[in-house]
Amino acid sequence: MILGKKVRLKATKEQEKKMWKSVGTARWVYNWTLARQQENYKQGNKFISDNDLRKEITVMKQLDEFKWLYDVSNNVAKQAVKDACEAYVNFFQGKAEYPRFKSRKHSKRSFYNDTEKLKVKPNKRVLIEKVGWMETSEQIPVGVKYCDPRVSFDGKYWYLSVCIDQAFEKEELTDEVIGIDLGITTLAVCSNGNKVKSINKTKVVRRIEKRLRRLQRSASRKYEMNKEGDRYAKTSNLIKIEKQIQHLHRRLTSIRTNHIHQATNAIAKTKPCKVVMEDLNVKGMMRNRHLSKAIQQQKFKEFSRQMAYKCEMYGIEFMEVDRFFPSSKKCSSCDEMKKDLKLKDRIYSCECGLRIDRDLNAALNLRKAGQLAA
Ligand SMILES: [Zn+2]
């Protein structure tokens, strides 16, 4: 199973400089290759193989004026030649449009890192050739095969994207079925009693949200102040504030996504034979004004998406039960229905004597549904 992974790189100023050099070299070599092929074609010659072009570059490097090619990994140039040749061939085979030259401003700022040279350590560190070791926002799996590693810049951050070939050994699964109930006060409650706390109650998130609210207030005040008739003028100060707001939103999103990754990883690693979740009608729930914000933040959809693909990776069966399945209202012990269960009732108590955390009761019902379906 091939997985795409994209992580942020935390580079020093010095490393950023080196990466810019690699970006520039990749662009220059790409354009040089296209120009060589075009000129060659005009002269009525056959396509030059990327191997031959690479040899030309090796010769060029000896010249003083091209010495700078040594500043970056030779794999950067090698791949740029290959990419340009591929684009050229694709055009002649009718698979793509005529390749365009890469412009400094408008083309994607990226370069290639050799697969063999990409080193990953289990402490969230990665080695980019000729740039150095860097911390990554997330751990890239170790002990797996990598392919096509590319470093790119999105205008704000540097990223490493890499394909990972995870030839998963079909590991022994336990015979446990896990039901997972997603909620707002607690993000997830598993039928085995494990709980995943909500990230929104942590200090970090609260602090960011507080700063966000302050900035948003200040931005809207400034909008009012700079109002000219029905036009809004943007001052440089306002632009600055909006950038900060955007940055904070990005941070929140990544904190939340990471949290879900950790939670779903932990569940998958216990190797249950089956995971059962509710197919949540997120759209319907969003219509409830009071719940919508919290639901959005918890990213329920993201949780089930991640859970589903991680189950697939381990060969765990992933089951979604109908959203009309009464997981909360049903007693997990005697199957009796409690019609008057209110949202504020945190404890589910039944006439059969069961007194249990409401979410755990739901998780147990989901597990039962999974066991019955087997
Ligand atoms: Zn009962």
Short mmCIF file of C-alpha atoms and ligand atoms in Angstrom, two decimals:
data_model
loop_
_atom_site.label_atom_id
_atom_site.label_comp_id
_atom_site.label_asym_id
_atom_site.label_seq_id
_atom_site.Cartn_x
_atom_site.Cartn_y
_atom_site.Cartn_z
CA MET A 1 0.00 0.00 0.00
CA ILE A 2 1.49 3.32 -1.06
CA LEU A 3 0.82 6.23 1.25
CA GLY A 4 1.55 9.86 0.59
CA LYS A 5 2.96 11.73 3.53
CA LYS A 6 3.52 15.45 3.77
CA VAL A 7 5.18 16.96 6.80
CA ARG A 8 6.36 20.43 7.65
CA LEU A 9 10.06 21.06 7.98
CA LYS A 10 11.41 23.22 10.75
CA ALA A 11 14.46 24.75 9.16
CA THR A 12 16.98 27.25 10.44
CA LYS A 13 17.61 30.43 8.45
CA GLU A 14 20.82 28.88 7.17
CA GLN A 15 19.00 25.75 6.02
CA GLU A 16 16.30 27.81 4.35
CA LYS A 17 18.98 29.56 2.33
CA LYS A 18 20.33 26.22 1.20
CA MET A 19 16.85 25.05 0.23
CA TRP A 20 16.29 28.18 -1.83
CA LYS A 21 19.51 27.35 -3.64
CA SER A 22 18.21 23.87 -4.41
CA VAL A 23 14.90 25.32 -5.64
CA GLY A 24 16.77 27.73 -7.91
CA THR A 25 19.04 25.04 -9.26
CA ALA A 26 16.16 22.68 -9.95
CA ARG A 27 14.34 25.41 -11.88
CA TRP A 28 17.44 26.43 -13.81
CA VAL A 29 18.30 22.85 -14.83
CA TYR A 30 14.69 22.14 -15.80
CA ASN A 31 14.62 25.16 -18.07
CA TRP A 32 18.05 24.39 -19.47
CA THR A 33 16.91 20.87 -20.33
CA LEU A 34 13.78 22.11 -22.10
CA ALA A 35 15.81 24.64 -24.07
CA ARG A 36 18.33 21.97 -25.10
CA GLN A 37 15.58 19.65 -26.29
CA GLN A 38 13.81 22.41 -28.21
CA GLU A 39 16.92 23.62 -29.94
CA ASN A 40 17.89 20.07 -30.75
CA TYR A 41 14.46 19.36 -32.19
CA LYS A 42 14.60 22.46 -34.40
CA GLN A 43 17.84 21.18 -35.84
CA GLY A 44 16.02 18.04 -36.81
CA ASN A 45 17.78 15.78 -34.34
CA LYS A 46 16.42 12.97 -32.27
CA PHE A 47 15.39 13.37 -28.63
CA ILE A 48 18.39 13.55 -26.29
CA SER A 49 18.22 11.00 -23.51
CA ASP A 50 18.29 12.27 -19.96
CA ASN A 51 21.43 10.27 -19.42
CA ASP A 52 23.27 12.22 -22.10
CA LEU A 53 22.01 15.53 -20.76
CA ARG A 54 23.21 14.61 -17.31
CA LYS A 55 26.65 13.94 -18.72
CA GLU A 56 26.60 17.39 -20.31
CA ILE A 57 25.86 18.90 -16.93
CA THR A 58 28.74 17.02 -15.33
CA VAL A 59 31.03 18.56 -17.95
CA MET A 60 29.53 22.02 -17.43
CA LYS A 61 30.17 21.80 -13.71
CA GLN A 62 33.89 21.84 -14.40
CA LEU A 63 33.58 25.33 -15.84
CA ASP A 64 34.04 28.23 -13.47
CA GLU A 65 30.76 29.87 -14.42
CA PHE A 66 28.78 26.77 -13.48
CA LYS A 67 30.62 25.98 -10.28
CA TRP A 68 27.53 26.90 -8.28
CA LEU A 69 25.98 23.67 -9.43
CA TYR A 70 28.17 22.03 -6.80
CA ASP A 71 26.44 23.94 -4.03
CA VAL A 72 23.45 21.65 -4.06
CA SER A 73 23.06 17.89 -4.21
CA ASN A 74 23.70 16.56 -7.70
CA ASN A 75 20.45 14.63 -7.33
CA VAL A 76 18.57 17.92 -7.57
CA ALA A 77 19.91 18.50 -11.08
CA LYS A 78 19.58 14.85 -12.01
CA GLN A 79 15.88 14.79 -11.18
CA ALA A 80 15.22 18.17 -12.82
CA VAL A 81 16.66 16.80 -16.08
CA LYS A 82 14.50 13.72 -15.71
CA ASP A 83 11.35 15.76 -14.96
CA ALA A 84 11.90 18.03 -17.97
CA CYS A 85 12.60 15.09 -20.30
CA GLU A 86 9.48 13.37 -19.03
CA ALA A 87 7.37 16.48 -19.61
CA TYR A 88 8.81 16.72 -23.13
CA VAL A 89 8.12 13.07 -23.93
CA ASN A 90 4.61 13.34 -22.49
CA PHE A 91 3.91 16.16 -24.91
CA PHE A 92 5.11 14.16 -27.91
CA GLN A 93 3.04 11.20 -26.83
CA GLY A 94 0.01 13.47 -26.63
CA LYS A 95 -0.33 12.99 -22.88
CA ALA A 96 0.34 16.57 -21.87
CA GLU A 97 0.57 20.10 -23.12
CA TYR A 98 3.78 21.57 -24.39
CA PRO A 99 6.01 21.98 -21.32
CA ARG A 100 6.46 25.53 -20.16
CA PHE A 101 9.55 27.10 -18.73
CA LYS A 102 9.44 27.48 -14.99
CA SER A 103 9.27 31.07 -13.86
CA ARG A 104 10.79 32.30 -10.64
CA LYS A 105 7.50 33.72 -9.45
CA HIS A 106 4.78 31.49 -10.76
CA SER A 107 6.09 27.97 -10.73
CA LYS A 108 6.01 25.59 -7.82
CA ARG A 109 9.03 26.06 -5.64
CA SER A 110 10.32 22.57 -5.07
CA PHE A 111 13.24 20.22 -5.48
CA TYR A 112 13.94 16.54 -5.27
CA ASN A 113 15.85 14.61 -2.62
CA ASP A 114 17.39 11.28 -3.54
CA THR A 115 15.44 8.33 -2.11
CA GLU A 116 18.55 6.57 -0.87
CA LYS A 117 19.88 9.71 0.74
CA LEU A 118 16.73 10.48 2.68
CA LYS A 119 17.44 9.55 6.28
CA VAL A 120 14.75 9.47 8.92
CA LYS A 121 15.23 9.13 12.65
CA PRO A 122 12.52 8.07 15.07
CA ASN A 123 12.79 11.36 16.96
CA LYS A 124 11.00 13.31 14.22
CA ARG A 125 14.17 14.21 12.37
CA VAL A 126 14.96 13.99 8.72
CA LEU A 127 18.12 14.54 6.70
CA ILE A 128 17.78 16.56 3.51
CA GLU A 129 20.84 16.15 1.36
CA LYS A 130 23.28 19.06 1.54
CA VAL A 131 20.86 20.94 3.78
CA GLY A 132 21.14 19.00 7.01
CA TRP A 133 19.06 17.44 9.73
CA MET A 134 15.74 19.07 10.42
CA GLU A 135 12.86 18.54 12.76
CA THR A 136 9.58 17.52 11.17
CA SER A 137 6.08 18.35 12.37
CA GLU A 138 5.17 14.68 12.40
CA GLN A 139 7.09 11.46 12.48
CA ILE A 140 7.79 9.98 9.05
CA PRO A 141 7.56 6.19 9.39
CA VAL A 142 10.95 4.51 9.75
CA GLY A 143 12.06 1.17 8.39
CA VAL A 144 9.91 1.46 5.29
CA LYS A 145 10.63 2.12 1.62
CA TYR A 146 10.47 5.74 0.49
CA CYS A 147 9.95 7.03 -3.00
CA ASP A 148 9.95 10.37 -4.76
CA PRO A 149 10.82 12.65 -1.83
CA ARG A 150 10.29 16.31 -2.69
CA VAL A 151 10.84 19.45 -0.70
CA SER A 152 8.53 22.37 -1.41
CA PHE A 153 7.69 25.83 -0.17
CA ASP A 154 4.10 27.11 -0.04
CA GLY A 155 4.80 30.77 0.51
CA LYS A 156 5.05 30.35 4.24
CA TYR A 157 6.38 26.95 5.20
CA TRP A 158 8.68 24.29 3.87
CA TYR A 159 7.35 20.77 3.45
CA LEU A 160 8.66 17.35 2.66
CA SER A 161 6.36 15.06 0.74
CA VAL A 162 7.27 11.46 0.28
CA CYS A 163 5.57 8.29 -0.86
CA ILE A 164 5.86 5.44 1.56
CA ASP A 165 5.57 1.86 0.51
CA GLN A 166 4.24 0.15 3.53
CA ALA A 167 4.28 -3.51 2.81
CA PHE A 168 2.33 -4.32 5.91
CA GLU A 169 2.92 -7.71 7.29
CA LYS A 170 -0.45 -9.17 8.05
CA GLU A 171 0.06 -9.11 11.77
CA GLU A 172 -1.88 -11.17 14.22
CA LEU A 173 -4.99 -9.34 15.24
CA THR A 174 -6.67 -9.89 18.56
CA ASP A 175 -10.29 -11.03 18.62
CA GLU A 176 -11.38 -7.78 20.21
CA VAL A 177 -14.05 -5.66 18.58
CA ILE A 178 -13.73 -1.98 19.49
CA GLY A 179 -16.69 0.37 19.36
CA ILE A 180 -15.82 4.07 19.24
CA ASP A 181 -18.21 6.78 20.23
CA LEU A 182 -17.26 10.30 19.18
CA GLY A 183 -18.34 13.19 21.33
CA ILE A 184 -17.79 16.76 22.27
CA THR A 185 -16.76 16.68 25.91
CA THR A 186 -14.51 13.72 25.22
CA LEU A 187 -13.35 13.29 21.63
CA ALA A 188 -13.61 9.52 21.63
CA VAL A 189 -14.67 6.85 24.08
CA CYS A 190 -13.72 3.29 23.22
CA SER A 191 -15.64 0.24 24.34
CA ASN A 192 -12.51 -1.03 26.12
CA GLY A 193 -12.70 1.98 28.40
CA ASN A 194 -9.96 4.03 26.72
CA LYS A 195 -10.72 7.68 26.28
CA VAL A 196 -9.28 10.33 24.01
CA LYS A 197 -9.55 13.75 25.53
CA SER A 198 -10.73 16.73 23.60
CA ILE A 199 -7.85 18.88 22.45
CA ASN A 200 -9.97 21.99 22.69
CA LYS A 201 -9.72 22.03 26.44
CA THR A 202 -5.94 22.08 26.55
CA LYS A 203 -4.04 25.19 27.51
CA VAL A 204 -2.30 25.54 24.16
CA VAL A 205 -5.51 25.54 22.16
CA ARG A 206 -7.29 27.83 24.59
CA ARG A 207 -4.45 30.31 24.45
CA ILE A 208 -4.41 30.31 20.65
CA GLU A 209 -8.17 30.72 20.53
CA LYS A 210 -8.02 33.62 22.93
CA ARG A 211 -5.38 35.35 20.82
CA LEU A 212 -7.42 34.62 17.73
CA ARG A 213 -10.51 36.24 19.19
CA ARG A 214 -8.53 39.30 20.21
CA LEU A 215 -7.01 39.67 16.76
CA GLN A 216 -10.37 39.19 15.08
CA ARG A 217 -11.91 41.89 17.22
CA SER A 218 -9.06 44.22 16.48
CA ALA A 219 -9.31 43.49 12.76
CA SER A 220 -13.01 44.26 12.61
CA ARG A 221 -12.46 47.47 14.59
CA LYS A 222 -9.82 48.52 12.11
CA TYR A 223 -12.12 47.72 9.22
CA GLU A 224 -14.72 50.05 10.71
CA MET A 225 -12.17 52.77 11.36
CA ASN A 226 -10.83 52.70 7.81
CA LYS A 227 -14.23 52.60 6.21
CA GLU A 228 -14.50 55.16 3.42
CA GLY A 229 -18.13 55.37 2.41
CA ASP A 230 -18.98 51.82 1.41
CA ARG A 231 -15.37 50.98 0.67
CA TYR A 232 -13.01 49.30 3.07
CA ALA A 233 -9.39 50.36 2.83
CA LYS A 234 -6.78 47.90 3.96
CA THR A 235 -3.91 49.41 5.87
CA SER A 236 -0.59 47.62 6.20
CA ASN A 237 -1.36 47.14 9.85
CA LEU A 238 -4.61 45.39 8.99
CA ILE A 239 -2.85 43.19 6.48
CA LYS A 240 -0.41 42.25 9.21
CA ILE A 241 -3.21 41.32 11.59
CA GLU A 242 -4.93 39.24 8.94
CA LYS A 243 -1.71 37.36 8.34
CA GLN A 244 -1.45 36.60 12.03
CA ILE A 245 -5.04 35.38 12.06
CA GLN A 246 -4.36 33.11 9.12
CA HIS A 247 -1.28 31.78 10.86
CA LEU A 248 -3.20 30.96 14.03
CA HIS A 249 -5.92 29.17 12.07
CA ARG A 250 -3.24 27.07 10.45
CA ARG A 251 -1.74 26.20 13.79
CA LEU A 252 -5.08 25.18 15.23
CA THR A 253 -5.85 22.96 12.26
CA SER A 254 -2.53 21.20 12.50
CA ILE A 255 -2.79 20.73 16.27
CA ARG A 256 -6.24 19.18 15.85
CA THR A 257 -5.23 16.94 12.97
CA ASN A 258 -2.16 15.75 14.84
CA HIS A 259 -4.23 14.95 17.85
CA ILE A 260 -6.52 12.78 15.76
CA HIS A 261 -3.53 11.05 14.20
CA GLN A 262 -2.19 10.15 17.59
CA ALA A 263 -5.55 8.90 18.78
CA THR A 264 -6.30 6.77 15.72
CA ASN A 265 -2.74 5.38 15.70
CA ALA A 266 -3.09 4.29 19.30
CA ILE A 267 -6.36 2.51 18.59
CA ALA A 268 -5.08 0.78 15.46
CA LYS A 269 -1.92 -0.35 17.27
CA THR A 270 -3.92 -2.42 19.75
CA LYS A 271 -4.75 -4.58 16.68
CA PRO A 272 -8.43 -5.26 17.23
CA CYS A 273 -10.05 -7.44 14.59
CA LYS A 274 -12.79 -4.90 14.03
CA VAL A 275 -13.47 -1.22 14.67
CA VAL A 276 -17.06 -0.01 14.74
CA MET A 277 -18.07 3.62 14.46
CA GLU A 278 -21.20 5.52 13.83
CA ASP A 279 -21.65 6.90 10.34
CA LEU A 280 -22.19 10.40 11.61
CA ASN A 281 -24.43 12.70 9.77
CA VAL A 282 -22.14 15.61 10.33
CA LYS A 283 -24.10 17.90 8.06
CA GLY A 284 -27.29 17.27 9.97
CA MET A 285 -25.57 17.88 13.27
CA MET A 286 -24.15 21.14 12.01
CA ARG A 287 -27.64 22.43 11.61
CA ASN A 288 -27.86 22.47 15.37
CA ARG A 289 -26.37 25.88 15.97
CA HIS A 290 -25.05 25.20 19.45
CA LEU A 291 -23.24 22.07 18.51
CA SER A 292 -21.91 23.09 15.14
CA LYS A 293 -18.77 24.90 16.22
CA ALA A 294 -17.67 22.18 18.57
CA ILE A 295 -18.33 19.49 15.99
CA GLN A 296 -16.38 21.32 13.37
CA GLN A 297 -13.47 21.60 15.72
CA GLN A 298 -13.45 18.00 16.67
CA LYS A 299 -13.33 17.12 13.03
CA PHE A 300 -15.37 13.95 13.38
CA LYS A 301 -15.15 13.26 9.68
CA GLU A 302 -11.39 13.49 9.83
CA PHE A 303 -11.40 11.03 12.70
CA SER A 304 -13.35 8.39 10.80
CA ARG A 305 -11.35 8.97 7.63
CA GLN A 306 -8.09 8.37 9.47
CA MET A 307 -9.49 5.45 11.41
CA ALA A 308 -10.70 3.82 8.20
CA TYR A 309 -7.40 4.01 6.37
CA LYS A 310 -5.36 2.95 9.37
CA CYS A 311 -7.61 -0.06 9.79
CA GLU A 312 -7.01 -0.89 6.15
CA MET A 313 -3.27 -0.69 6.73
CA TYR A 314 -3.40 -3.27 9.50
CA GLY A 315 -6.03 -5.43 7.90
CA ILE A 316 -8.57 -4.52 10.57
CA GLU A 317 -12.19 -4.62 9.52
CA PHE A 318 -13.76 -1.16 9.66
CA MET A 319 -17.51 -1.00 10.09
CA GLU A 320 -19.80 1.98 10.12
CA VAL A 321 -23.26 1.59 11.51
CA ASP A 322 -26.21 3.49 10.24
CA ARG A 323 -26.61 6.91 11.75
CA PHE A 324 -30.10 5.95 12.87
CA PHE A 325 -28.67 3.24 15.07
CA PRO A 326 -29.72 4.23 18.61
CA SER A 327 -26.27 3.89 20.16
CA SER A 328 -26.93 6.41 22.93
CA LYS A 329 -30.50 5.53 23.81
CA LYS A 330 -30.08 1.79 24.03
CA CYS A 331 -28.96 0.03 27.19
CA SER A 332 -25.78 -1.89 26.44
CA SER A 333 -26.69 -4.49 28.99
CA CYS A 334 -30.38 -5.33 28.42
CA ASP A 335 -31.05 -3.62 25.05
CA GLU A 336 -33.91 -1.65 26.59
CA MET A 337 -34.50 1.75 24.99
CA LYS A 338 -34.44 4.92 27.01
CA LYS A 339 -36.53 7.36 25.00
CA ASP A 340 -36.21 10.32 27.35
CA LEU A 341 -32.41 10.45 27.39
CA LYS A 342 -31.34 14.07 27.29
CA LEU A 343 -28.11 15.50 25.98
CA LYS A 344 -27.20 16.74 29.44
CA ASP A 345 -27.56 13.30 31.03
CA ARG A 346 -23.96 12.20 31.34
CA ILE A 347 -24.78 8.97 33.15
CA TYR A 348 -26.92 6.34 31.55
CA SER A 349 -28.94 4.50 34.13
CA CYS A 350 -31.28 1.69 33.30
CA GLU A 351 -33.96 -0.17 35.19
CA CYS A 352 -31.89 -3.33 34.84
CA GLY A 353 -29.42 -1.77 37.25
CA LEU A 354 -26.83 -0.56 34.76
CA ARG A 355 -25.32 2.79 35.64
CA ILE A 356 -22.66 3.76 33.19
CA ASP A 357 -21.01 6.72 31.49
CA ARG A 358 -23.25 7.71 28.63
CA ASP A 359 -20.51 7.65 25.99
CA LEU A 360 -19.14 4.33 27.17
CA ASN A 361 -22.64 2.90 26.89
CA ALA A 362 -22.77 4.10 23.28
CA ALA A 363 -19.35 2.61 22.53
CA LEU A 364 -20.45 -0.72 24.00
CA ASN A 365 -23.55 -0.69 21.81
CA LEU A 366 -21.40 -0.08 18.77
CA ARG A 367 -19.16 -2.97 19.75
CA LYS A 368 -22.19 -5.20 20.13
CA ALA A 369 -23.42 -4.22 16.66
CA GLY A 370 -19.99 -5.18 15.31
CA GLN A 371 -20.00 -8.53 17.08
CA LEU A 372 -23.48 -9.34 15.84
CA ALA A 373 -22.59 -8.47 12.25
CA ALA A 374 -19.72 -10.97 12.24
ZN ZN B 1 -30.61 -2.10 30.90
#
